[in-house]
mmCIF file of C-alpha atoms in Angstrom:
data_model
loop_
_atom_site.group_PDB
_atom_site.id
_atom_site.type_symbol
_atom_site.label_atom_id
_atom_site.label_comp_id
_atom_site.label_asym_id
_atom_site.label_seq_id
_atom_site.Cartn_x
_atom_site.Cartn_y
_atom_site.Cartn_z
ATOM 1 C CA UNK A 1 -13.022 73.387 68.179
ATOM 2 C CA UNK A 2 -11.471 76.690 68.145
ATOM 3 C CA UNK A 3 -8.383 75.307 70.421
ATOM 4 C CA UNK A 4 -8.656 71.863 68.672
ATOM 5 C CA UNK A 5 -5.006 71.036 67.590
ATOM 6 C CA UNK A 6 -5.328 69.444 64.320
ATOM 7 C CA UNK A 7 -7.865 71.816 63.230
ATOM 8 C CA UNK A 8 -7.613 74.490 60.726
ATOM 9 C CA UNK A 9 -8.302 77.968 63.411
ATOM 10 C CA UNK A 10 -10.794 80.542 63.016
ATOM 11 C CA UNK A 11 -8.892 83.936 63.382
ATOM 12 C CA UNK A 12 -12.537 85.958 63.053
ATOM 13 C CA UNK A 13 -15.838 86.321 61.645
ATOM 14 C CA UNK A 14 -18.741 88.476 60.856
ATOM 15 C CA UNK A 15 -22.388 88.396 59.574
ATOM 16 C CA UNK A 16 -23.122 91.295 57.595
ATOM 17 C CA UNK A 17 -26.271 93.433 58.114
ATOM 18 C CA UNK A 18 -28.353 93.715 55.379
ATOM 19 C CA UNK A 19 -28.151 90.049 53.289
ATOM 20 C CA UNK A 20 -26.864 87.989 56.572
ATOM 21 C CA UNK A 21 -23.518 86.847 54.765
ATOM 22 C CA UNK A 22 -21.270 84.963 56.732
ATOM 23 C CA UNK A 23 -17.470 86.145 56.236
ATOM 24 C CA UNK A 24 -14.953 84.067 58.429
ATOM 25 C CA UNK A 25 -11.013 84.389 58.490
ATOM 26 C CA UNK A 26 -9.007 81.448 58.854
ATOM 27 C CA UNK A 27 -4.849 81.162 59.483
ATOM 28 C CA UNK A 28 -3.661 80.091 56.121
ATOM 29 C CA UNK A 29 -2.374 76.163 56.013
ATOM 30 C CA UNK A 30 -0.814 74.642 52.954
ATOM 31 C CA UNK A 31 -3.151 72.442 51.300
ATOM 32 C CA UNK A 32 -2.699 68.850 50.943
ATOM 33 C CA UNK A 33 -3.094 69.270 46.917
ATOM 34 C CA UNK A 34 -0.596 72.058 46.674
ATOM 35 C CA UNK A 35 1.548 70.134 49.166
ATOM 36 C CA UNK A 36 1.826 66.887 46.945
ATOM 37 C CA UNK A 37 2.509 68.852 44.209
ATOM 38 C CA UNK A 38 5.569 70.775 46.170
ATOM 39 C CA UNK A 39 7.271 67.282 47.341
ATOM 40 C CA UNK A 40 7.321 63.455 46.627
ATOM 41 C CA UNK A 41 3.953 63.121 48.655
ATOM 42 C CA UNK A 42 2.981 59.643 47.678
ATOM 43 C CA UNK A 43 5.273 58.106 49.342
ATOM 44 C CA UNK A 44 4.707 55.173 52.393
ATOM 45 C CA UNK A 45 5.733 57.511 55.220
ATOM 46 C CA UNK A 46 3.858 60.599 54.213
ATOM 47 C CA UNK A 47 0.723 58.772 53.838
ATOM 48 C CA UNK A 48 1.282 56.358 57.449
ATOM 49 C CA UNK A 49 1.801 60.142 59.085
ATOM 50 C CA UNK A 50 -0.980 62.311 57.322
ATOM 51 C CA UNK A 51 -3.277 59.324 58.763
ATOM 52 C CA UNK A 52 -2.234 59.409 62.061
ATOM 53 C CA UNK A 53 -2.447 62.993 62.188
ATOM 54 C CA UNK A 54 -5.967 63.265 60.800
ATOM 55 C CA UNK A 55 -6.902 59.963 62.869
ATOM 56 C CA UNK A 56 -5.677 61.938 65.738
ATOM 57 C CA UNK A 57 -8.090 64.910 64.914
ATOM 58 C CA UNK A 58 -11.098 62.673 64.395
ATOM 59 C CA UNK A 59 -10.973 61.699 67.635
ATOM 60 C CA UNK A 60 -10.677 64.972 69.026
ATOM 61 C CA UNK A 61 -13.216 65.836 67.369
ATOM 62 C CA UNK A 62 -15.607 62.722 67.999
ATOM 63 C CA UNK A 63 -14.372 63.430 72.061
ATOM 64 C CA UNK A 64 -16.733 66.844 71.832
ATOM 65 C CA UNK A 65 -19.268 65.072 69.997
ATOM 66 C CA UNK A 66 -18.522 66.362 66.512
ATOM 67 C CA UNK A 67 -18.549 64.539 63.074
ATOM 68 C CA UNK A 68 -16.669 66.295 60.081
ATOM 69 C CA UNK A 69 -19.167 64.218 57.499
ATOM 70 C CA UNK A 70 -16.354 65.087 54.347
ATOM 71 C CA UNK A 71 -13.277 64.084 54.664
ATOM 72 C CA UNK A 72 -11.446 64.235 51.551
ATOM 73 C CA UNK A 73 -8.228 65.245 50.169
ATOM 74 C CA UNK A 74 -9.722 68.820 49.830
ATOM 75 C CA UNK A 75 -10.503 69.604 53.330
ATOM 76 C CA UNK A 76 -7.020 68.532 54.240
ATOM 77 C CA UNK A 77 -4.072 70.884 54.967
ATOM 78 C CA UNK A 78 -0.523 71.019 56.504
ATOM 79 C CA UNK A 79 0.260 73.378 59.537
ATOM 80 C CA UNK A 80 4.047 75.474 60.195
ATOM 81 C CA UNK A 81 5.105 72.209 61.698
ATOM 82 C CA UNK A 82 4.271 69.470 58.375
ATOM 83 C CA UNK A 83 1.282 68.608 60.234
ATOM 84 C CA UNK A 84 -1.524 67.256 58.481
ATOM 85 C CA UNK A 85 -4.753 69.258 59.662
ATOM 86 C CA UNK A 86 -8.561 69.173 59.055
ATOM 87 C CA UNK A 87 -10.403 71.934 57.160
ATOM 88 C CA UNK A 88 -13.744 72.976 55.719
ATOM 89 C CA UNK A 89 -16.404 72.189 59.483
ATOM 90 C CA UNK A 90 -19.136 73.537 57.353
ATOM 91 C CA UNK A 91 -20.954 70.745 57.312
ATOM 92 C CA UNK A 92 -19.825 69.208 60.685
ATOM 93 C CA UNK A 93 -22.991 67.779 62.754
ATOM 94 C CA UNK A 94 -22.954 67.131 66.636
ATOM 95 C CA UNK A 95 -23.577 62.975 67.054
ATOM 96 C CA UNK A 96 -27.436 64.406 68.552
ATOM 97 C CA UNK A 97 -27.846 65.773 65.195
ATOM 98 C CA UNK A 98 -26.857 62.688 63.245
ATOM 99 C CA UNK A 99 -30.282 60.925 63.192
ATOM 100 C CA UNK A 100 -31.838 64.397 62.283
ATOM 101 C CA UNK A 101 -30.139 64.806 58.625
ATOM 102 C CA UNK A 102 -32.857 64.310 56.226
ATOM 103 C CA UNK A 103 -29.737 64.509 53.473
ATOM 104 C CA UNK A 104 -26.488 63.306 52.463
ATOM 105 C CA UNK A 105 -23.547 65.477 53.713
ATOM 106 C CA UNK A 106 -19.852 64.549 52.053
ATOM 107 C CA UNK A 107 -17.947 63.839 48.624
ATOM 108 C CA UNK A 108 -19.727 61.266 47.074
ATOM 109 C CA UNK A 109 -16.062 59.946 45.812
ATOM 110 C CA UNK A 110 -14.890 59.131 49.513
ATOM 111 C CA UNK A 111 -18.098 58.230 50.610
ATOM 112 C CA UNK A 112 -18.879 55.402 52.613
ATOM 113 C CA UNK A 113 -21.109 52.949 50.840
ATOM 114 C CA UNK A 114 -23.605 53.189 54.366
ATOM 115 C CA UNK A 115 -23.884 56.693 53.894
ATOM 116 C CA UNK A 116 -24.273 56.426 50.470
ATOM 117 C CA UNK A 117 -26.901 54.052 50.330
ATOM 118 C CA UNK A 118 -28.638 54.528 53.761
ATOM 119 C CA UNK A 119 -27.108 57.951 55.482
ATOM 120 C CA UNK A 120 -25.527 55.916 58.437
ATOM 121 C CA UNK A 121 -22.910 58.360 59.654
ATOM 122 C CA UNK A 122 -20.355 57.111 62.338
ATOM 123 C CA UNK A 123 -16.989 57.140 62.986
ATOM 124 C CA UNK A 124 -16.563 54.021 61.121
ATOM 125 C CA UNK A 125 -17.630 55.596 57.717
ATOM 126 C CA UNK A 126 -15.173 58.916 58.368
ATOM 127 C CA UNK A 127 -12.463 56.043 59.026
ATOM 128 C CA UNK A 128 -13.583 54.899 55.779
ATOM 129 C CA UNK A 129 -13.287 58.144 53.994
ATOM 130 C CA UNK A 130 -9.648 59.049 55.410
ATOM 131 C CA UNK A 131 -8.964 55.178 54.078
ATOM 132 C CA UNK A 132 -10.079 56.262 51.159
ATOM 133 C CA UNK A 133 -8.243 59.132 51.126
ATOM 134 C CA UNK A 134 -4.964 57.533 51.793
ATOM 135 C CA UNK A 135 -5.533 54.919 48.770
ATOM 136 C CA UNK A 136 -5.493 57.863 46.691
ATOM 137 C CA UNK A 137 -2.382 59.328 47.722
ATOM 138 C CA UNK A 138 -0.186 55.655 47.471
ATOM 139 C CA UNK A 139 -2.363 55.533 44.312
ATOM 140 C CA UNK A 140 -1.021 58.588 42.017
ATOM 141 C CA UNK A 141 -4.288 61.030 43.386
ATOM 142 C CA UNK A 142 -6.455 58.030 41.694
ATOM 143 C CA UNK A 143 -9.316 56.517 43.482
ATOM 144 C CA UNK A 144 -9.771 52.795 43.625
ATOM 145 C CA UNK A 145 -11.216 51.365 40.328
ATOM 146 C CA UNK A 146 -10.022 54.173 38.427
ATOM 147 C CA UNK A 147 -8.080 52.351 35.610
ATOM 148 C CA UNK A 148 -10.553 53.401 32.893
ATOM 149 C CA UNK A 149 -10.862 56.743 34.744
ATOM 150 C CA UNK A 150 -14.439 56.526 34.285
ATOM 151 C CA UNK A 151 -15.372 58.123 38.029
ATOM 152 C CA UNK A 152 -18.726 57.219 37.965
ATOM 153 C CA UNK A 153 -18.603 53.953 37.197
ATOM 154 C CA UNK A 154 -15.285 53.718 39.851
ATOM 155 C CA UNK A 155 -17.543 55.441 42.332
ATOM 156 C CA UNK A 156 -19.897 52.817 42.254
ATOM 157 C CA UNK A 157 -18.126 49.477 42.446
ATOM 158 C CA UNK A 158 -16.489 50.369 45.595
ATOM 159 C CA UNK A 159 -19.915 51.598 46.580
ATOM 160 C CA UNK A 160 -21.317 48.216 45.875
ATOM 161 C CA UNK A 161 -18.572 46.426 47.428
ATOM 162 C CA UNK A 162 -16.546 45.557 44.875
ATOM 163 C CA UNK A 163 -12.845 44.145 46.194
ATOM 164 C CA UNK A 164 -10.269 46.919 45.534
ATOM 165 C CA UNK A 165 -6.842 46.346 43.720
ATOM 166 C CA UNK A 166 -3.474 47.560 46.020
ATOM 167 C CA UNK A 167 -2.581 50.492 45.530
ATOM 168 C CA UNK A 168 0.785 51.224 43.902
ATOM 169 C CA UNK A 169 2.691 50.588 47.077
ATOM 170 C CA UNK A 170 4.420 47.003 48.081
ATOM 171 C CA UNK A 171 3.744 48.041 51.511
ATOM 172 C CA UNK A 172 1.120 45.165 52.770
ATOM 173 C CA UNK A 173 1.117 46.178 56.182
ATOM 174 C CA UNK A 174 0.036 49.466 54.839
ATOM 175 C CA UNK A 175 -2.275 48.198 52.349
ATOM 176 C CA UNK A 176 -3.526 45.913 55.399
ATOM 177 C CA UNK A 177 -4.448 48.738 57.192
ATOM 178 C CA UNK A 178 -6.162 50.507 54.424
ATOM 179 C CA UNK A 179 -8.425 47.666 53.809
ATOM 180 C CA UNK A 180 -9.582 47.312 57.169
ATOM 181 C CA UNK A 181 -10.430 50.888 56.944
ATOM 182 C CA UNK A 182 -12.648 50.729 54.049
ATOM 183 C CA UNK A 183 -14.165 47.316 54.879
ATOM 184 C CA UNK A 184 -17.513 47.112 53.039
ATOM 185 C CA UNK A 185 -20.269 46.589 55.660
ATOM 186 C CA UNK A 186 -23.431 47.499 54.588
#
């Protein structure tokens, strides 16, 4: 991926000698939580265009055969040009090496519930993720089910299926679009 637009770039590495460390150097991106905290990120546009963007780099990625497994608001950034970008490959998997993964790779939070519940990876449950992802950000940074903010127990009625409230948005073709993306299909 190291000439993968939409993907943060490895400047350089190095394993050191005598405890095999692993030290890489990456080009400095703004992160997506510094970044909504900088501007009025919530808004309908920002979200429709840091979707497309990532969208864009998922199938980039899935093109050379690669999964990113965590997509969450945390492994996203913003390049010189407003770009959203994908971060934080460590535990990326080639599709070969899906059905090899003896355990569950990802945020729990932004999880899909077939990974969750049966570690089905595809491209469907990273779709799922970024929708997830994008909730959160027309949502004030709050996941679905979050009105108690009792995570756990939000974590596990969308995990089970549960039907999610909009979002604070009065965008429906938006909100359409985020539904599809987090369709519960277990």
């Amino acid at each position: 991926l190291s000439h993968c637009e939409g993907v943060v770039q490895l400047v350089d590495s190095d394993i050191s000698r005598c405890n095999s460390n692993v030290f890489i150097l990456l080009h400095y991106y703004k992160p997506l939580t510094i970044r909504r905290k900088e501007t009025d990120f919530n808004s309908i546009e920002n979200t429709w265009k840091l979707g497309i963007d990532i969208l864009g780099t998922m199938m980039k990625c899935r093109d050379k055969g690669i999964y990113h497994l965590d997509i969450q608001p945390k492994n996203i950034y913003f390049d010189e040009n407003d770009r959203a970008i994908l971060g934080d490959f460590g535990g990326a998997k080639f599709d070969y090496e899906l059905c090899e993964l003896t355990c569950k790779i990802g945020t729990v939070a932004f999880m899909a519930p077939e990974v969750y519940y049966n570690g089905v990876y595809s491209q469907a449950s990273e779709i799922y993720s970024l929708g997830i992802v994008m909730y959160s950000l027309l949502n004030n940074a709050k996941l679905p089910f979050m009105e108690d903010n009792n995570l756990n127990k939000a974590i596990m009625l969308r995990l089970k299926g549960e039907k999610m409230l909009s979002p604070c948005t009065d965008n429906k073709e938006l909100w359409n679009c985020i539904k599809k993306m987090c369709e519960f299909d277990l």
